Coordinates of C-alpha atoms (C1' of nucleotides) in Angstrom, one line a residue:
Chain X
X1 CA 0.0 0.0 0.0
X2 CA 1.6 3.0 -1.5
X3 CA 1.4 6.2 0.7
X4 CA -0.4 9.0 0.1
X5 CA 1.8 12.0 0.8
X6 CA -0.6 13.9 2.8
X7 CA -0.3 16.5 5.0
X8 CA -2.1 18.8 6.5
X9 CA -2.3 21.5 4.4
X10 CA -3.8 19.3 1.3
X11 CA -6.1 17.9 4.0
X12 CA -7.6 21.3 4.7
X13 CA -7.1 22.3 0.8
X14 CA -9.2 19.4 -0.9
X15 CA -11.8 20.0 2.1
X16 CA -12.0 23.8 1.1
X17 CA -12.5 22.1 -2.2
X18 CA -14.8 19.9 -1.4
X19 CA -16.9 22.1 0.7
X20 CA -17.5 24.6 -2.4
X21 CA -18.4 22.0 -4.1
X22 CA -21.3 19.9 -1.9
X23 CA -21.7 22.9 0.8
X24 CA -21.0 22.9 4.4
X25 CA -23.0 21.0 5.6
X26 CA -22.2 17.9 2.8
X27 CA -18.5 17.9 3.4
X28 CA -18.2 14.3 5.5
X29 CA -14.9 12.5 6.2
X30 CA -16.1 9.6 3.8
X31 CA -16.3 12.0 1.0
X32 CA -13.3 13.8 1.6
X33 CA -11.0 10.7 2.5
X34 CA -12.9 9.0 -1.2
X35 CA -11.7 12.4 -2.7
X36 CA -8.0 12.1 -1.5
X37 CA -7.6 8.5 -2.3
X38 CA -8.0 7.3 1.1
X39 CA -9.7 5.3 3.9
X40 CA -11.5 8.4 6.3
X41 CA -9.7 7.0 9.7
X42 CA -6.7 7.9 7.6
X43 CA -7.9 11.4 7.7
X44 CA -7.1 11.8 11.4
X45 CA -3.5 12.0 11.5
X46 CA -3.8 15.6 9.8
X47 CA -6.4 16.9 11.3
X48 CA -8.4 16.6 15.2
X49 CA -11.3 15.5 13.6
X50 CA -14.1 17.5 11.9
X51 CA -14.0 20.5 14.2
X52 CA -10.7 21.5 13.2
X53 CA -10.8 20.7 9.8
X54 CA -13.4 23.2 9.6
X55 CA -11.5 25.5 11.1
X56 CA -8.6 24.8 9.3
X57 CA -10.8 25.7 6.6
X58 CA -12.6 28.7 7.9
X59 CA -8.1 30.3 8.7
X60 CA -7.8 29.6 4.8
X61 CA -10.4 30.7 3.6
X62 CA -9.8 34.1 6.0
X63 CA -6.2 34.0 4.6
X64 CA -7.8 34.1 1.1
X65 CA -10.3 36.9 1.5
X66 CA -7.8 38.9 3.2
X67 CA -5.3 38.6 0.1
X68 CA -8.0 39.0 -2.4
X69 CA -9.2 42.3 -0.7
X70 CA -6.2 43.2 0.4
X71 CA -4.6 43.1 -3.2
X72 CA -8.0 44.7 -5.0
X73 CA -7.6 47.9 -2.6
X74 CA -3.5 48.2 -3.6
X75 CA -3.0 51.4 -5.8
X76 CA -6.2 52.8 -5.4
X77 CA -8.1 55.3 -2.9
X78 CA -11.4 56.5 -2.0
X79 CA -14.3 55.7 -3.4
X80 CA -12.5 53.1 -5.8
X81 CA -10.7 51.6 -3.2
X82 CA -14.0 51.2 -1.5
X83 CA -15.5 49.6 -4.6
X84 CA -13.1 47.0 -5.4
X85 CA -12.8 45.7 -1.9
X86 CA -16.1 45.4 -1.8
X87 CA -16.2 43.7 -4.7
X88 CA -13.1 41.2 -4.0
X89 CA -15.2 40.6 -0.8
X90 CA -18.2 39.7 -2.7
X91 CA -16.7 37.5 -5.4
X92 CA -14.9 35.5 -3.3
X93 CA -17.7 34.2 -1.1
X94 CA -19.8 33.8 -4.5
X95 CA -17.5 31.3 -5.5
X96 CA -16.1 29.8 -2.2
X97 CA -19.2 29.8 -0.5
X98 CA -18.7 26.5 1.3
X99 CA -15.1 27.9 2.4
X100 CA -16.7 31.1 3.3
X101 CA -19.7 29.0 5.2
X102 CA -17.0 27.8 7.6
X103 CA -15.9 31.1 9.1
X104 CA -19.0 31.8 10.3
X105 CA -19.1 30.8 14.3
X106 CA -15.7 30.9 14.6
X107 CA -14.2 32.4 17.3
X108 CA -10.3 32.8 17.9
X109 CA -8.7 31.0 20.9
X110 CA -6.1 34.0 21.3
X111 CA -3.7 36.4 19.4
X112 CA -1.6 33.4 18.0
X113 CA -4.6 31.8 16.3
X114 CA -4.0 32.0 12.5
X115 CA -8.0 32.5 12.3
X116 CA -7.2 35.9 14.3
X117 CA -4.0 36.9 12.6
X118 CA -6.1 36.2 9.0
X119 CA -9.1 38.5 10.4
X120 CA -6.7 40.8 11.7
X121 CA -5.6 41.3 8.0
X122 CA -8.8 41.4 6.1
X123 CA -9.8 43.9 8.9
X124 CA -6.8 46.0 8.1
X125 CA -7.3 45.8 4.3
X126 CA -11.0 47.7 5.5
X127 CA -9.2 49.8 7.7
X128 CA -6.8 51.0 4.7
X129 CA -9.9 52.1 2.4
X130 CA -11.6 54.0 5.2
X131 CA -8.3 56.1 5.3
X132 CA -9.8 57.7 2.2
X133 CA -12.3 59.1 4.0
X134 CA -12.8 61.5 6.1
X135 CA -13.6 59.5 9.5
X136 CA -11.9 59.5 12.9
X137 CA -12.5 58.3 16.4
X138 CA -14.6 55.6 17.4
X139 CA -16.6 56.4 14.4
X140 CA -13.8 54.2 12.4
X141 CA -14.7 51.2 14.3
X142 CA -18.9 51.8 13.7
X143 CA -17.8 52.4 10.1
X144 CA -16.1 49.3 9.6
X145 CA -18.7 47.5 11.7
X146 CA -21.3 48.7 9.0
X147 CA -19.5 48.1 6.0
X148 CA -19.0 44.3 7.2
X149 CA -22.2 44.0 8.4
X150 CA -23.3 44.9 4.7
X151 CA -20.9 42.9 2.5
X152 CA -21.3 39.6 4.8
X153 CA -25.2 40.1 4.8
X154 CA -25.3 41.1 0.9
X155 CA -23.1 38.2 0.4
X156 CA -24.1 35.3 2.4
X157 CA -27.4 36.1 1.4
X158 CA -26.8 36.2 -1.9
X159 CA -24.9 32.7 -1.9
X160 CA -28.1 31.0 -0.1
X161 CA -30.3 32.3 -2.9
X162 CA -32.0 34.2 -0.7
X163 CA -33.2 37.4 -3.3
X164 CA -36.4 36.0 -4.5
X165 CA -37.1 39.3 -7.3
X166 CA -36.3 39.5 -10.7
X167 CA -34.3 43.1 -9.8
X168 CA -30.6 42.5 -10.8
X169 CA -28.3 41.1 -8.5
X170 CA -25.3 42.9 -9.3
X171 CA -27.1 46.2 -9.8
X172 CA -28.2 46.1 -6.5
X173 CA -24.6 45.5 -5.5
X174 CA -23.4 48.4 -7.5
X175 CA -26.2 50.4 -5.9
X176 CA -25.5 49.2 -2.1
X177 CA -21.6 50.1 -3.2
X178 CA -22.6 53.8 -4.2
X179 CA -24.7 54.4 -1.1
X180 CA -21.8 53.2 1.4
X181 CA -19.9 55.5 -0.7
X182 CA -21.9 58.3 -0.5
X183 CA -22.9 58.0 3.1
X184 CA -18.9 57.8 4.3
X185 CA -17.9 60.6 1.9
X186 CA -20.4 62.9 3.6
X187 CA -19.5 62.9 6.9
Chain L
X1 CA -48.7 4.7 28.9
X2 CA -50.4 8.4 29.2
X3 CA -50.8 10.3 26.1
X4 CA -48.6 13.4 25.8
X5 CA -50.9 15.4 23.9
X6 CA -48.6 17.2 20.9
X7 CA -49.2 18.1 17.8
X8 CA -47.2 19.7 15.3
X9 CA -47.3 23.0 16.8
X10 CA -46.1 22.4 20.1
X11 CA -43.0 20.2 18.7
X12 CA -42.0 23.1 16.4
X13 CA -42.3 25.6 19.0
X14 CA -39.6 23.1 21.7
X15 CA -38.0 22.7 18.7
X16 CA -37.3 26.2 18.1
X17 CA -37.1 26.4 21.9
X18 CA -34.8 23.9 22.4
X19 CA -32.7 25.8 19.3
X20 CA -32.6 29.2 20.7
X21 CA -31.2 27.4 23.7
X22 CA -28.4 25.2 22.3
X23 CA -27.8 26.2 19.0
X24 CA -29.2 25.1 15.7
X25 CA -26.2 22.4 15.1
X26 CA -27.1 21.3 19.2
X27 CA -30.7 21.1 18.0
X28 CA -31.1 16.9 18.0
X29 CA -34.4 14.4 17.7
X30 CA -33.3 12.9 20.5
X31 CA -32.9 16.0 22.5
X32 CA -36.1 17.7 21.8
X33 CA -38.0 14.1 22.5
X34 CA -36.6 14.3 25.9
X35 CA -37.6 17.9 26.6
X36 CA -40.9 16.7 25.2
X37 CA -41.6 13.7 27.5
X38 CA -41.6 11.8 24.9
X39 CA -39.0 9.0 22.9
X40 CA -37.5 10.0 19.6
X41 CA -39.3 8.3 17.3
X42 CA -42.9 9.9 18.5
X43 CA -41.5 13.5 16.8
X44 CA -42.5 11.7 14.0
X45 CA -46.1 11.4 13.9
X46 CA -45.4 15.3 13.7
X47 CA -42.8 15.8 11.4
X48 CA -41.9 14.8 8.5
X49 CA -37.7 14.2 9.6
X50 CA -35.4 16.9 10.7
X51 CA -35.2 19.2 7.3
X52 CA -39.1 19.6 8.2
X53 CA -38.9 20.4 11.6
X54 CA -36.3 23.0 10.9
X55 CA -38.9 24.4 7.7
X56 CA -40.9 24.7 10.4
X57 CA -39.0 26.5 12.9
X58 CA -37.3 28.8 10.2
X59 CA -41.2 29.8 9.1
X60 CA -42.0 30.4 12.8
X61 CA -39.4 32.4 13.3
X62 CA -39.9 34.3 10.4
X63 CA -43.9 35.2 11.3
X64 CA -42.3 36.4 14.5
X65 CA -39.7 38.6 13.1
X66 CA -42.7 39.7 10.9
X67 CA -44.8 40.3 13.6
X68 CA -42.4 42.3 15.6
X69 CA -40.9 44.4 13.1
X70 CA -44.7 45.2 11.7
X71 CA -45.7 46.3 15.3
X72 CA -42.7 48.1 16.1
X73 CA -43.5 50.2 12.5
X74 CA -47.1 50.7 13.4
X75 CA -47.7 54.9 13.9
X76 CA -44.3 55.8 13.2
X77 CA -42.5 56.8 9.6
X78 CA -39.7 58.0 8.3
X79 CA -36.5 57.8 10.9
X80 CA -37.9 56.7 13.7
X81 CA -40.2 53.6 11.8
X82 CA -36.7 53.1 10.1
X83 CA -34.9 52.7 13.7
X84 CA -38.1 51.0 15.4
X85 CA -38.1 48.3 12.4
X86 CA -34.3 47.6 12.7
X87 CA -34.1 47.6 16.4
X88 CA -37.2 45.2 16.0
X89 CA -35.2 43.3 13.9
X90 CA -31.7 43.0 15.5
X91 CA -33.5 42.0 19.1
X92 CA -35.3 39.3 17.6
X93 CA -32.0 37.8 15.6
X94 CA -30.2 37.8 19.5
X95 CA -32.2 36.9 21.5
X96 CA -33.6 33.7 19.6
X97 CA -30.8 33.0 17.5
X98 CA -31.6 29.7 17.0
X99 CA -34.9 30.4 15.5
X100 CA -33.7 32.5 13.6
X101 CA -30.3 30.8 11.8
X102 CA -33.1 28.0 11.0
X103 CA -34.2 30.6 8.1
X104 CA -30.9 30.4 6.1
X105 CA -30.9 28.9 3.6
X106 CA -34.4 27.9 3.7
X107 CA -35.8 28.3 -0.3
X108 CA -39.5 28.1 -0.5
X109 CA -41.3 26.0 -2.3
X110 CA -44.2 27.6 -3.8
X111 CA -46.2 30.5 -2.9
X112 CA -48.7 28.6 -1.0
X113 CA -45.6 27.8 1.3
X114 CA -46.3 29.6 5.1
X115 CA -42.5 30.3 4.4
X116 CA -43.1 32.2 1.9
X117 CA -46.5 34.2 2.9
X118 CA -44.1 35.2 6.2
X119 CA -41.0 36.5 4.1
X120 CA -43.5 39.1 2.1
X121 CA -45.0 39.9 5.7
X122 CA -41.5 41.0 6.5
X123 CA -40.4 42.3 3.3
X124 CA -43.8 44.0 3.3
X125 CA -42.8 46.1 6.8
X126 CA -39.8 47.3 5.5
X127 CA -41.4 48.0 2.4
X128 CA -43.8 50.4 4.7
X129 CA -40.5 52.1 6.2
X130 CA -39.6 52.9 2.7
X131 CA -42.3 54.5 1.8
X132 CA -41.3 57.3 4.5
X133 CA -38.3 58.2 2.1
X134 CA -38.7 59.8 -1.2
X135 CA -37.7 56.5 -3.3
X136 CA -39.2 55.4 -6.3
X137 CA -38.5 53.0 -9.1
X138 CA -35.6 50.0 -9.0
X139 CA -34.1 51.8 -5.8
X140 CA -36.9 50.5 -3.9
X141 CA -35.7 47.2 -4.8
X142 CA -32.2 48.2 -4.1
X143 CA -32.8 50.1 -0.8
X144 CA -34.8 46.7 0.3
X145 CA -31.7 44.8 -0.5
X146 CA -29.3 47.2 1.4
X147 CA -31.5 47.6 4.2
X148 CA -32.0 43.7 4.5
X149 CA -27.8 42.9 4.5
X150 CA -27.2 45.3 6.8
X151 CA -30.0 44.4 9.2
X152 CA -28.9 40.7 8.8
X153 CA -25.3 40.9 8.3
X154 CA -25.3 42.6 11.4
X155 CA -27.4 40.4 13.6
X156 CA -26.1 37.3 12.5
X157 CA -22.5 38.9 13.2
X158 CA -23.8 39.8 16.7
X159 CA -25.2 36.2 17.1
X160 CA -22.2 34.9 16.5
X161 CA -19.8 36.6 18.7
X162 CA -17.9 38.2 15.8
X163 CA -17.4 41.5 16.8
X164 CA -13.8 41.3 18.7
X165 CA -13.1 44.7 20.4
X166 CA -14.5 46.2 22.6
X167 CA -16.6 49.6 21.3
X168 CA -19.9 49.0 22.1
X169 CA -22.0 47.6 19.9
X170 CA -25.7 48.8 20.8
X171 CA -23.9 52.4 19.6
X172 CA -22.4 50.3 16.8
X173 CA -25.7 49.8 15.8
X174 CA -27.2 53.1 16.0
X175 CA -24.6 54.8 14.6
X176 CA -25.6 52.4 11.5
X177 CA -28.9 53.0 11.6
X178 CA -28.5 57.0 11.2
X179 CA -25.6 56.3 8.5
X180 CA -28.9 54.5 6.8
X181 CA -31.3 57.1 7.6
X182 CA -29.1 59.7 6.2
X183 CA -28.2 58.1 3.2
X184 CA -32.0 57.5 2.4
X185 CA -33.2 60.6 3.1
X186 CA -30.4 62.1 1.0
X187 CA -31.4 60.9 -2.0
Chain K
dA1 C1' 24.2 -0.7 3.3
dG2 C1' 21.9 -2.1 7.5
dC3 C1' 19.5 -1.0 11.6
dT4 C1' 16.3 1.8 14.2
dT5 C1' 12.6 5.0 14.8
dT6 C1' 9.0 7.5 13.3
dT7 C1' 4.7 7.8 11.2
dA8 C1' 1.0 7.4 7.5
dG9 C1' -2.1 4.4 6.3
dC10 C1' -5.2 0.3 7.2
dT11 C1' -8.9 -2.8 9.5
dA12 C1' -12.1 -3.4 13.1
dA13 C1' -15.0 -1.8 16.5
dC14 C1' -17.8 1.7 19.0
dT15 C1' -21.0 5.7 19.5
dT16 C1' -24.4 8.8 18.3
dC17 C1' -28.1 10.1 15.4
dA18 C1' -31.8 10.1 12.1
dT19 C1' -35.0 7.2 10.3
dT20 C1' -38.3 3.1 9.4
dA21 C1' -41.2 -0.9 10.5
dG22 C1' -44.4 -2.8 13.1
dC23 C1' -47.0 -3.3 17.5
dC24 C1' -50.4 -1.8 21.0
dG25 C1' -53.3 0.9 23.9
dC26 C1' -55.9 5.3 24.6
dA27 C1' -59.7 8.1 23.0
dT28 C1' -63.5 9.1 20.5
dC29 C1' -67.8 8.0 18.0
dT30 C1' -71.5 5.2 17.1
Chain O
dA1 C1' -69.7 -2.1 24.5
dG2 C1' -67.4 -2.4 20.1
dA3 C1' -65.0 -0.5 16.1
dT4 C1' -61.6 2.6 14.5
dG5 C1' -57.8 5.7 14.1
dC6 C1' -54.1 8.0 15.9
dG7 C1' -50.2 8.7 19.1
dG8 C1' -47.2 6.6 21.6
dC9 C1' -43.8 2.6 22.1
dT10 C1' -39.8 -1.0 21.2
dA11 C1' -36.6 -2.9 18.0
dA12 C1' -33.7 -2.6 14.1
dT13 C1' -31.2 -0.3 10.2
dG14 C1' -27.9 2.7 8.3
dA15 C1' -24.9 6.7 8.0
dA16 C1' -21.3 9.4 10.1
dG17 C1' -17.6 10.7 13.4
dT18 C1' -14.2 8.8 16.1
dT19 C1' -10.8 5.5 18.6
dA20 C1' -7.6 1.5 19.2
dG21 C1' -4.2 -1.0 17.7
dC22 C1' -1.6 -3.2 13.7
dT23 C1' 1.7 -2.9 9.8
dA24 C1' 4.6 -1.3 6.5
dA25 C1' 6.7 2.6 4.2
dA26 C1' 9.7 6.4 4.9
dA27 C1' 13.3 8.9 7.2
dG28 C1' 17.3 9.1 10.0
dC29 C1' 21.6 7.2 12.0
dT30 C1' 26.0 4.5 12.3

DNA sequence: AGCTTTTAGCTAACTTCATTAGCCGCATCT
DNA sequence: AGATGCGGCTAATGAAGTTAGCTAAAAGCT
């Protein structure tokens, strides 16, 4: 019996995979060991169990929004700055939605957690486009509160199918873009 | 043996009970039986399985929410329905979070689906607070969108623990409320 | 190279849960 | 009282996560 070559990293890579692919919620150890070319006890001298393969997960797919936004918002300010993270933010989770699904409920066990030092990044990548703005004092941290609050709603609703209408998807998203804009820009 | 008396009603409301108290993952047959009186496989004389009893919590939860963000709008408009139908909102996401995480994802079927007559109740009270704002055409749809991320992008947030620092959130959430206010009203 | 040590993968077994099949008594209606 | 239906029960099945303990492949050492 040949080995694999495993390690943790593919582990938690083809269960990101796997995750986009059947959701959440239909990622099992069976699939994912049948997906790797494996039996699933196999499974458990990469990762704790099922727990921390989902958080494993949930730190790369942090890791990955964080680079995505953080490289849409390099070279640009303002109100484009603002658009194209928002934008990163919102394509990612379209495609990675299982990924993305396993961040939620997370919470960091301390400072060393790569699930803290990922959010810490994807936070700062926020933090850069509100610098081209006109904001300071605690109204920074309501600002950034809002503007997650309304790219994980937009998005997570929008991966769960959850706008019924016929109105454009994307328009709406250009719309709810311009009216962050607009609000932050006149304060 | 004594007859316990349920019907589908009162296992739907322990269930979304029993939800609000352990979480939606913690939520098991065998659990809710117990709290019931009752073994597991008498939930389903009921329900149809698990997926049913969580339709029916997540349509449940979703007349409430309808029901308390419609009252909270009655006799007010503009700003202060606005506030009143948010507040509404983010009090019901915390305080049965549970019932309320039972909605994601949840697709109705058809029209006739009590899923679906709740979701236009509560799509219909925001649509009310909207009608305080000079808005007309596609930004309706647009402003219902932005209004519905934010509202649940923040509770569900909040329900899950993920705001880190330590700024207060209840003044997180009104300083988002007035950003929205403003922005409405300046358009 | 040969020996040792580590370790990745395996089989077998256990546990928890959802679900189904089939039985039986309570409650109601005539 | 007798018939009937429905709500509860026990028993059994199957899927999924997990653990224990074995074995052989790889890696390291002399």
């Amino acid at each position: 019996m040949p080995r694999a070559g495993l390690d943790r990293a593919a582990v938690v890579g083809a269960g990101a995979a796997l995750a986009d692919e059947v959701g959440l919620t239909g990622l099992t150890m069976g699939l994912l060991a049948d997906r790797l070319g494996v039996r699933t006890p196999s499974l458990y001298k990469h990762v704790a169990g099922q727990d921390d393969l989902i958080r494993g997960i949930a730190a790369l797919a942090l890791h990955e929004t964080a680079e995505a936004v953080g490289g849409a918002v390099q070279g640009r300010a303002g109100s484009d700055a603002l658009a194209a993270a928002a934008r990163a933010f919102r394509a990612f989770v379209v495609e990675h939605p299982g990924r993305y699904a396993a961040t939620i409920g997370q919470e960091p066990s301390g400072p060393e957690d790569p699930l803290a030092e990922a959010g810490e990044r994807l936070l700062g990548a926020f933090t850069a486009v509100l610098r081209g703005y006109e904001i300071d004092g605690p109204a920074v941290n309501h600002a950034l509160r809002m503007l997650r609050s309304l790219c994980h709603g937009f998005a997570t609703l929008e991966a769960a199918h959850a706008f019924q209408w016929s109105t454009d998807i994307d328009q709406s998203f250009e719309w709810l873009v311009a009216f962050a804009d607009r609000g932050l820009r006149a304060m």
